[in-house]
PDB file of N, CA and C in Angstrom:
ATOM      1  N   ASN A 160     187.196  37.442 117.820  1.00 89.00           N
ATOM      2  CA  ASN A 160     186.722  37.176 119.157  1.00 89.00           C
ATOM      3  C   ASN A 160     187.906  37.152 120.120  1.00 89.00           C
ATOM      4  N   LEU A 161     187.795  37.859 121.226  1.00 93.00           N
ATOM      5  CA  LEU A 161     188.776  37.860 122.306  1.00 93.00           C
ATOM      6  C   LEU A 161     188.060  37.408 123.562  1.00 93.00           C
ATOM      7  N   SER A 162     188.407  36.224 124.045  1.00 93.00           N
ATOM      8  CA  SER A 162     187.762  35.683 125.243  1.00 93.00           C
ATOM      9  C   SER A 162     188.314  36.363 126.484  1.00 93.00           C
ATOM     10  N   PRO A 163     187.513  36.394 127.579  1.00 92.00           N
ATOM     11  CA  PRO A 163     188.056  36.918 128.835  1.00 92.00           C
ATOM     12  C   PRO A 163     189.263  36.080 129.271  1.00 92.00           C
ATOM     13  N   CYS A 164     190.280  36.736 129.820  1.00 94.00           N
ATOM     14  CA  CYS A 164     191.461  35.997 130.256  1.00 94.00           C
ATOM     15  C   CYS A 164     191.116  35.168 131.504  1.00 94.00           C
ATOM     16  N   TYR A 165     191.882  34.122 131.718  1.00 93.00           N
ATOM     17  CA  TYR A 165     191.695  33.330 132.929  1.00 93.00           C
ATOM     18  C   TYR A 165     193.040  32.820 133.412  1.00 93.00           C
ATOM     19  N   PRO A 166     193.266  32.758 134.681  1.00 94.00           N
ATOM     20  CA  PRO A 166     192.375  33.323 135.709  1.00 94.00           C
ATOM     21  C   PRO A 166     192.395  34.849 135.687  1.00 94.00           C
ATOM     22  N   ASN A 167     191.367  35.430 136.244  1.00 93.00           N
ATOM     23  CA  ASN A 167     191.275  36.876 136.365  1.00 93.00           C
ATOM     24  C   ASN A 167     190.443  37.190 137.605  1.00 93.00           C
ATOM     25  N   PRO A 168     191.033  37.754 138.641  1.00 92.00           N
ATOM     26  CA  PRO A 168     192.385  38.265 138.754  1.00 92.00           C
ATOM     27  C   PRO A 168     193.428  37.142 138.723  1.00 92.00           C
ATOM     28  N   PHE A 169     194.675  37.528 138.425  1.00 94.00           N
ATOM     29  CA  PHE A 169     195.747  36.540 138.350  1.00 94.00           C
ATOM     30  C   PHE A 169     196.946  37.011 139.148  1.00 94.00           C
ATOM     31  N   ASN A 170     197.837  36.055 139.458  1.00 91.00           N
ATOM     32  CA  ASN A 170     199.015  36.377 140.247  1.00 91.00           C
ATOM     33  C   ASN A 170     200.256  36.412 139.376  1.00 91.00           C
ATOM     34  N   SER A 171     200.641  35.307 138.801  1.00 88.00           N
ATOM     35  CA  SER A 171     201.894  35.299 138.032  1.00 88.00           C
ATOM     36  C   SER A 171     201.680  35.267 136.522  1.00 88.00           C
ATOM     37  N   SER A 172     200.597  34.650 136.058  1.00 94.00           N
ATOM     38  CA  SER A 172     200.339  34.606 134.616  1.00 94.00           C
ATOM     39  C   SER A 172     198.852  34.389 134.353  1.00 94.00           C
ATOM     40  N   THR A 173     198.443  34.730 133.142  1.00 96.00           N
ATOM     41  CA  THR A 173     197.059  34.542 132.726  1.00 96.00           C
ATOM     42  C   THR A 173     197.039  34.087 131.272  1.00 96.00           C
ATOM     43  N   VAL A 174     195.985  33.385 130.898  1.00 97.00           N
ATOM     44  CA  VAL A 174     195.841  32.856 129.540  1.00 97.00           C
ATOM     45  C   VAL A 174     194.936  33.781 128.735  1.00 97.00           C
ATOM     46  N   LEU A 175     195.403  34.152 127.548  1.00 97.00           N
ATOM     47  CA  LEU A 175     194.637  34.987 126.616  1.00 97.00           C
ATOM     48  C   LEU A 175     194.280  34.135 125.409  1.00 97.00           C
ATOM     49  N   GLN A 176     192.992  34.094 125.061  1.00 96.00           N
ATOM     50  CA  GLN A 176     192.542  33.310 123.914  1.00 96.00           C
ATOM     51  C   GLN A 176     191.800  34.206 122.936  1.00 96.00           C
ATOM     52  N   TYR A 177     192.071  33.978 121.650  1.00 96.00           N
ATOM     53  CA  TYR A 177     191.367  34.734 120.623  1.00 96.00           C
ATOM     54  C   TYR A 177     191.152  33.851 119.402  1.00 96.00           C
ATOM     55  N   GLU A 178     190.219  34.286 118.574  1.00 95.00           N
ATOM     56  CA  GLU A 178     189.871  33.536 117.364  1.00 95.00           C
ATOM     57  C   GLU A 178     189.737  34.501 116.201  1.00 95.00           C
ATOM     58  N   LEU A 179     190.279  34.105 115.060  1.00 95.00           N
ATOM     59  CA  LEU A 179     190.192  34.914 113.839  1.00 95.00           C
ATOM     60  C   LEU A 179     189.399  34.152 112.784  1.00 95.00           C
ATOM     61  N   PRO A 180     188.430  34.802 112.133  1.00 94.00           N
ATOM     62  CA  PRO A 180     187.611  34.125 111.126  1.00 94.00           C
ATOM     63  C   PRO A 180     188.330  33.933 109.787  1.00 94.00           C
ATOM     64  N   GLU A 181     189.379  34.719 109.556  1.00 94.00           N
ATOM     65  CA  GLU A 181     190.145  34.643 108.315  1.00 94.00           C
ATOM     66  C   GLU A 181     191.543  35.180 108.591  1.00 94.00           C
ATOM     67  N   GLU A 182     192.454  35.001 107.651  1.00 95.00           N
ATOM     68  CA  GLU A 182     193.803  35.530 107.841  1.00 95.00           C
ATOM     69  C   GLU A 182     193.746  37.052 107.907  1.00 95.00           C
ATOM     70  N   MET A 183     194.405  37.614 108.921  1.00 95.00           N
ATOM     71  CA  MET A 183     194.369  39.062 109.134  1.00 95.00           C
ATOM     72  C   MET A 183     195.681  39.537 109.732  1.00 95.00           C
ATOM     73  N   GLN A 184     196.022  40.792 109.434  1.00 96.00           N
ATOM     74  CA  GLN A 184     197.103  41.457 110.163  1.00 96.00           C
ATOM     75  C   GLN A 184     196.584  41.678 111.575  1.00 96.00           C
ATOM     76  N   THR A 185     197.310  41.196 112.569  1.00 97.00           N
ATOM     77  CA  THR A 185     196.812  41.166 113.941  1.00 97.00           C
ATOM     78  C   THR A 185     197.855  41.690 114.916  1.00 97.00           C
ATOM     79  N   THR A 186     197.402  42.496 115.875  1.00 97.00           N
ATOM     80  CA  THR A 186     198.248  42.867 117.001  1.00 97.00           C
ATOM     81  C   THR A 186     197.498  42.539 118.287  1.00 97.00           C
ATOM     82  N   LEU A 187     198.226  42.006 119.250  1.00 98.00           N
ATOM     83  CA  LEU A 187     197.692  41.732 120.578  1.00 98.00           C
ATOM     84  C   LEU A 187     198.657  42.388 121.553  1.00 98.00           C
ATOM     85  N   GLN A 188     198.155  43.412 122.259  1.00 98.00           N
ATOM     86  CA  GLN A 188     199.008  44.210 123.124  1.00 98.00           C
ATOM     87  C   GLN A 188     198.382  44.373 124.503  1.00 98.00           C
ATOM     88  N   ILE A 189     199.260  44.578 125.484  1.00 98.00           N
ATOM     89  CA  ILE A 189     198.843  44.835 126.855  1.00 98.00           C
ATOM     90  C   ILE A 189     199.110  46.307 127.157  1.00 98.00           C
ATOM     91  N   TYR A 190     198.127  46.980 127.777  1.00 98.00           N
ATOM     92  CA  TYR A 190     198.238  48.384 128.153  1.00 98.00           C
ATOM     93  C   TYR A 190     197.944  48.546 129.640  1.00 98.00           C
ATOM     94  N   SER A 191     198.558  49.556 130.239  1.00 96.00           N
ATOM     95  CA  SER A 191     198.186  49.923 131.606  1.00 96.00           C
ATOM     96  C   SER A 191     196.827  50.604 131.551  1.00 96.00           C
ATOM     97  N   ILE A 192     196.201  50.773 132.693  1.00 94.00           N
ATOM     98  CA  ILE A 192     194.891  51.418 132.736  1.00 94.00           C
ATOM     99  C   ILE A 192     194.980  52.884 132.307  1.00 94.00           C
ATOM    100  N   THR A 193     196.194  53.461 132.354  1.00 94.00           N
ATOM    101  CA  THR A 193     196.390  54.850 131.919  1.00 94.00           C
ATOM    102  C   THR A 193     196.684  54.964 130.425  1.00 94.00           C
ATOM    103  N   GLY A 194     196.750  53.806 129.724  1.00 94.00           N
ATOM    104  CA  GLY A 194     196.943  53.829 128.282  1.00 94.00           C
ATOM    105  C   GLY A 194     198.370  53.624 127.819  1.00 94.00           C
ATOM    106  N   GLN A 195     199.311  53.405 128.726  1.00 96.00           N
ATOM    107  CA  GLN A 195     200.701  53.167 128.352  1.00 96.00           C
ATOM    108  C   GLN A 195     200.858  51.739 127.839  1.00 96.00           C
ATOM    109  N   LYS A 196     201.481  51.588 126.661  1.00 97.00           N
ATOM    110  CA  LYS A 196     201.706  50.240 126.129  1.00 97.00           C
ATOM    111  C   LYS A 196     202.746  49.536 126.989  1.00 97.00           C
ATOM    112  N   ILE A 197     202.388  48.331 127.423  1.00 97.00           N
ATOM    113  CA  ILE A 197     203.247  47.542 128.300  1.00 97.00           C
ATOM    114  C   ILE A 197     203.984  46.462 127.520  1.00 97.00           C
ATOM    115  N   LYS A 198     203.246  45.718 126.687  1.00 98.00           N
ATOM    116  CA  LYS A 198     203.861  44.591 125.979  1.00 98.00           C
ATOM    117  C   LYS A 198     203.105  44.307 124.689  1.00 98.00           C
ATOM    118  N   THR A 199     203.859  43.961 123.650  1.00 98.00           N
ATOM    119  CA  THR A 199     203.272  43.476 122.407  1.00 98.00           C
ATOM    120  C   THR A 199     203.498  41.973 122.356  1.00 98.00           C
ATOM    121  N   LEU A 200     202.412  41.213 122.300  1.00 97.00           N
ATOM    122  CA  LEU A 200     202.485  39.753 122.263  1.00 97.00           C
ATOM    123  C   LEU A 200     202.427  39.217 120.842  1.00 97.00           C
ATOM    124  N   VAL A 201     201.667  39.899 119.970  1.00 97.00           N
ATOM    125  CA  VAL A 201     201.525  39.482 118.571  1.00 97.00           C
ATOM    126  C   VAL A 201     201.539  40.736 117.710  1.00 97.00           C
ATOM    127  N   ASP A 202     202.243  40.659 116.583  1.00 97.00           N
ATOM    128  CA  ASP A 202     202.225  41.748 115.600  1.00 97.00           C
ATOM    129  C   ASP A 202     202.623  41.159 114.250  1.00 97.00           C
ATOM    130  N   SER A 203     201.663  40.468 113.613  1.00 96.00           N
ATOM    131  CA  SER A 203     201.945  39.825 112.328  1.00 96.00           C
ATOM    132  C   SER A 203     200.643  39.401 111.657  1.00 96.00           C
ATOM    133  N   SER A 204     200.775  38.884 110.456  1.00 96.00           N
ATOM    134  CA  SER A 204     199.632  38.330 109.744  1.00 96.00           C
ATOM    135  C   SER A 204     199.402  36.916 110.276  1.00 96.00           C
ATOM    136  N   ILE A 205     198.187  36.666 110.751  1.00 94.00           N
ATOM    137  CA  ILE A 205     197.858  35.397 111.404  1.00 94.00           C
ATOM    138  C   ILE A 205     196.765  34.692 110.601  1.00 94.00           C
ATOM    139  N   PRO A 206     196.927  33.376 110.342  1.00 96.00           N
ATOM    140  CA  PRO A 206     195.876  32.626 109.650  1.00 96.00           C
ATOM    141  C   PRO A 206     194.619  32.482 110.513  1.00 96.00           C
ATOM    142  N   ALA A 207     193.509  32.177 109.886  1.00 96.00           N
ATOM    143  CA  ALA A 207     192.266  31.919 110.616  1.00 96.00           C
ATOM    144  C   ALA A 207     192.486  30.788 111.605  1.00 96.00           C
ATOM    145  N   GLY A 208     191.811  30.887 112.759  1.00 96.00           N
ATOM    146  CA  GLY A 208     191.914  29.820 113.750  1.00 96.00           C
ATOM    147  C   GLY A 208     191.793  30.342 115.164  1.00 96.00           C
ATOM    148  N   LYS A 209     191.895  29.404 116.118  1.00 97.00           N
ATOM    149  CA  LYS A 209     191.853  29.725 117.541  1.00 97.00           C
ATOM    150  C   LYS A 209     193.272  29.710 118.090  1.00 97.00           C
ATOM    151  N   TYR A 210     193.559  30.698 118.946  1.00 96.00           N
ATOM    152  CA  TYR A 210     194.905  30.852 119.488  1.00 96.00           C
ATOM    153  C   TYR A 210     194.847  31.075 120.994  1.00 96.00           C
ATOM    154  N   SER A 211     195.895  30.650 121.664  1.00 96.00           N
ATOM    155  CA  SER A 211     196.006  30.805 123.103  1.00 96.00           C
ATOM    156  C   SER A 211     197.434  31.235 123.440  1.00 96.00           C
ATOM    157  N   LEU A 212     197.563  32.264 124.269  1.00 94.00           N
ATOM    158  CA  LEU A 212     198.864  32.784 124.706  1.00 94.00           C
ATOM    159  C   LEU A 212     198.857  32.930 126.217  1.00 94.00           C
ATOM    160  N   ILE A 213     200.033  32.914 126.797  1.00 95.00           N
ATOM    161  CA  ILE A 213     200.168  33.188 128.219  1.00 95.00           C
ATOM    162  C   ILE A 213     200.922  34.505 128.378  1.00 95.00           C
ATOM    163  N   TRP A 214     200.347  35.421 129.175  1.00 96.00           N
ATOM    164  CA  TRP A 214     201.071  36.642 129.547  1.00 96.00           C
ATOM    165  C   TRP A 214     201.568  36.460 130.963  1.00 96.00           C
ATOM    166  N   ASP A 215     202.862  36.606 131.142  1.00 95.00           N
ATOM    167  CA  ASP A 215     203.500  36.349 132.427  1.00 95.00           C
ATOM    168  C   ASP A 215     203.696  37.597 133.281  1.00 95.00           C
ATOM    169  N   GLY A 216     202.992  38.668 132.973  1.00 95.00           N
ATOM    170  CA  GLY A 216     203.070  39.877 133.785  1.00 95.00           C
ATOM    171  C   GLY A 216     204.347  40.666 133.590  1.00 95.00           C
ATOM    172  N   THR A 217     204.982  40.527 132.410  1.00 96.00           N
ATOM    173  CA  THR A 217     206.191  41.291 132.125  1.00 96.00           C
ATOM    174  C   THR A 217     205.932  42.287 131.002  1.00 96.00           C
ATOM    175  N   ASP A 218     206.804  43.285 130.935  1.00 97.00           N
ATOM    176  CA  ASP A 218     206.696  44.288 129.875  1.00 97.00           C
ATOM    177  C   ASP A 218     207.609  43.898 128.701  1.00 97.00           C
ATOM    178  N   ASP A 219     207.736  44.776 127.727  1.00 96.00           N
ATOM    179  CA  ASP A 219     208.567  44.495 126.550  1.00 96.00           C
ATOM    180  C   ASP A 219     210.049  44.320 126.890  1.00 96.00           C
ATOM    181  N   ASN A 220     210.474  44.786 128.067  1.00 96.00           N
ATOM    182  CA  ASN A 220     211.859  44.621 128.509  1.00 96.00           C
ATOM    183  C   ASN A 220     212.035  43.411 129.418  1.00 96.00           C
ATOM    184  N   ASP A 221     210.995  42.577 129.517  1.00 95.00           N
ATOM    185  CA  ASP A 221     210.972  41.387 130.383  1.00 95.00           C
ATOM    186  C   ASP A 221     211.068  41.720 131.864  1.00 95.00           C
ATOM    187  N   SER A 222     210.698  42.940 132.250  1.00 96.00           N
ATOM    188  CA  SER A 222     210.614  43.324 133.664  1.00 96.00           C
ATOM    189  C   SER A 222     209.197  43.067 134.155  1.00 96.00           C
ATOM    190  N   HIS A 223     209.065  42.600 135.378  1.00 95.00           N
ATOM    191  CA  HIS A 223     207.739  42.353 135.943  1.00 95.00           C
ATOM    192  C   HIS A 223     207.037  43.679 136.233  1.00 95.00           C
ATOM    193  N   VAL A 224     205.773  43.746 135.864  1.00 96.00           N
ATOM    194  CA  VAL A 224     204.987  44.957 136.097  1.00 96.00           C
ATOM    195  C   VAL A 224     204.339  44.879 137.476  1.00 96.00           C
ATOM    196  N   SER A 225     203.869  46.010 137.968  1.00 95.00           N
ATOM    197  CA  SER A 225     203.272  46.070 139.296  1.00 95.00           C
ATOM    198  C   SER A 225     201.818  45.597 139.265  1.00 95.00           C
ATOM    199  N   SER A 226     201.288  45.349 140.445  1.00 95.00           N
ATOM    200  CA  SER A 226     199.876  44.979 140.577  1.00 95.00           C
ATOM    201  C   SER A 226     199.009  46.099 140.023  1.00 95.00           C
ATOM    202  N   GLY A 227     197.865  45.743 139.464  1.00 95.00           N
ATOM    203  CA  GLY A 227     196.951  46.749 138.956  1.00 95.00           C
ATOM    204  C   GLY A 227     196.070  46.217 137.846  1.00 95.00           C
ATOM    205  N   VAL A 228     195.301  47.114 137.279  1.00 96.00           N
ATOM    206  CA  VAL A 228     194.397  46.790 136.181  1.00 96.00           C
ATOM    207  C   VAL A 228     195.126  47.008 134.864  1.00 96.00           C
ATOM    208  N   TYR A 229     195.024  46.040 133.978  1.00 97.00           N
ATOM    209  CA  TYR A 229     195.628  46.107 132.650  1.00 97.00           C
ATOM    210  C   TYR A 229     194.560  45.804 131.609  1.00 97.00           C
ATOM    211  N   VAL A 230     194.805  46.265 130.389  1.00 97.00           N
ATOM    212  CA  VAL A 230     193.868  46.059 129.281  1.00 97.00           C
ATOM    213  C   VAL A 230     194.593  45.282 128.196  1.00 97.00           C
ATOM    214  N   VAL A 231     193.958  44.204 127.727  1.00 97.00           N
ATOM    215  CA  VAL A 231     194.479  43.477 126.574  1.00 97.00           C
ATOM    216  C   VAL A 231     193.677  43.960 125.367  1.00 97.00           C
ATOM    217  N   LYS A 232     194.382  44.297 124.288  1.00 98.00           N
ATOM    218  CA  LYS A 232     193.745  44.864 123.094  1.00 98.00           C
ATOM    219  C   LYS A 232     194.110  44.017 121.878  1.00 98.00           C
ATOM    220  N   LEU A 233     193.094  43.464 121.233  1.00 97.00           N
ATOM    221  CA  LEU A 233     193.241  42.711 119.991  1.00 97.00           C
ATOM    222  C   LEU A 233     192.801  43.618 118.847  1.00 97.00           C
ATOM    223  N   SER A 234     193.715  43.890 117.920  1.00 97.00           N
ATOM    224  CA  SER A 234     193.404  44.758 116.778  1.00 97.00           C
ATOM    225  C   SER A 234     193.690  44.025 115.481  1.00 97.00           C
ATOM    226  N   THR A 235     192.760  44.139 114.543  1.00 95.00           N
ATOM    227  CA  THR A 235     192.957  43.619 113.188  1.00 95.00           C
ATOM    228  C   THR A 235     192.622  44.745 112.218  1.00 95.00           C
ATOM    229  N   ASN A 236     192.731  44.462 110.928  1.00 90.00           N
ATOM    230  CA  ASN A 236     192.369  45.476 109.944  1.00 90.00           C
ATOM    231  C   ASN A 236     190.859  45.675 109.866  1.00 90.00           C
ATOM    232  N   LYS A 237     190.067  44.847 110.580  1.00 91.00           N
ATOM    233  CA  LYS A 237     188.603  44.967 110.546  1.00 91.00           C
ATOM    234  C   LYS A 237     187.978  45.376 111.869  1.00 91.00           C
ATOM    235  N   TYR A 238     188.633  45.108 113.011  1.00 93.00           N
ATOM    236  CA  TYR A 238     188.018  45.416 114.296  1.00 93.00           C
ATOM    237  C   TYR A 238     189.060  45.511 115.405  1.00 93.00           C
ATOM    238  N   THR A 239     188.619  46.070 116.537  1.00 96.00           N
ATOM    239  CA  THR A 239     189.429  46.144 117.746  1.00 96.00           C
ATOM    240  C   THR A 239     188.560  45.722 118.923  1.00 96.00           C
ATOM    241  N   ILE A 240     189.107  44.860 119.786  1.00 96.00           N
ATOM    242  CA  ILE A 240     188.394  44.375 120.972  1.00 96.00           C
ATOM    243  C   ILE A 240     189.319  44.527 122.171  1.00 96.00           C
ATOM    244  N   THR A 241     188.764  44.930 123.315  1.00 96.00           N
ATOM    245  CA  THR A 241     189.561  45.041 124.537  1.00 96.00           C
ATOM    246  C   THR A 241     188.895  44.292 125.681  1.00 96.00           C
ATOM    247  N   ASN A 242     189.700  43.828 126.628  1.00 96.00           N
ATOM    248  CA  ASN A 242     189.242  43.213 127.869  1.00 96.00           C
ATOM    249  C   ASN A 242     190.136  43.715 128.998  1.00 96.00           C
ATOM    250  N   LYS A 243     189.563  43.824 130.191  1.00 96.00           N
ATOM    251  CA  LYS A 243     190.340  44.213 131.359  1.00 96.00           C
ATOM    252  C   LYS A 243     190.774  42.972 132.124  1.00 96.00           C
ATOM    253  N   MET A 244     191.913  43.117 132.823  1.00 96.00           N
ATOM    254  CA  MET A 244     192.402  42.043 133.691  1.00 96.00           C
ATOM    255  C   MET A 244     193.091  42.675 134.891  1.00 96.00           C
ATOM    256  N   LEU A 245     193.130  41.928 135.988  1.00 96.00           N
ATOM    257  CA  LEU A 245     193.681  42.442 137.231  1.00 96.00           C
ATOM    258  C   LEU A 245     194.834  41.556 137.679  1.00 96.00           C
ATOM    259  N   LEU A 246     196.020  42.179 137.791  1.00 96.00           N
ATOM    260  CA  LEU A 246     197.219  41.504 138.284  1.00 96.00           C
ATOM    261  C   LEU A 246     197.349  41.809 139.771  1.00 96.00           C
ATOM    262  N   MET A 247     197.347  40.758 140.590  1.00 94.00           N
ATOM    263  CA  MET A 247     197.488  40.907 142.044  1.00 94.00           C
ATOM    264  C   MET A 247     198.708  40.118 142.491  1.00 94.00           C
ATOM    265  N   LYS A 248     199.649  40.804 143.144  1.00 82.00           N
ATOM    266  CA  LYS A 248     200.860  40.121 143.633  1.00 82.00           C
ATOM    267  C   LYS A 248     200.780  39.887 145.106  1.00 82.00           C
TER     268      LYS A 248
END
C-alpha cells in the first residue's frame, strides 16, 4: 500500500507513507512526469510494517528540483504502485 503524499501540492517537503504485508525487496523512487528518475529513497529488503519518509524536493545529487508534477513509485517483487504529487515553489 502506498498512501497519497501529504501535503499535496507541497512547497518544501512532503510525507510519503507505505505499508508492506511481509518482508520484501523494495524500492521507492521519485520520477519526473517525463519518466526521468529523480531520487531513490529506498532500495533494500524491508521487513513488514508501516513506514513514513519525507521527500525534501531534492534529486540524488541533493540539488533542489523545479516546480512541477512528480511521480512516486513503490516497487516490490510482487507489485508496483504509483502516485502523483505537485511541487509548487
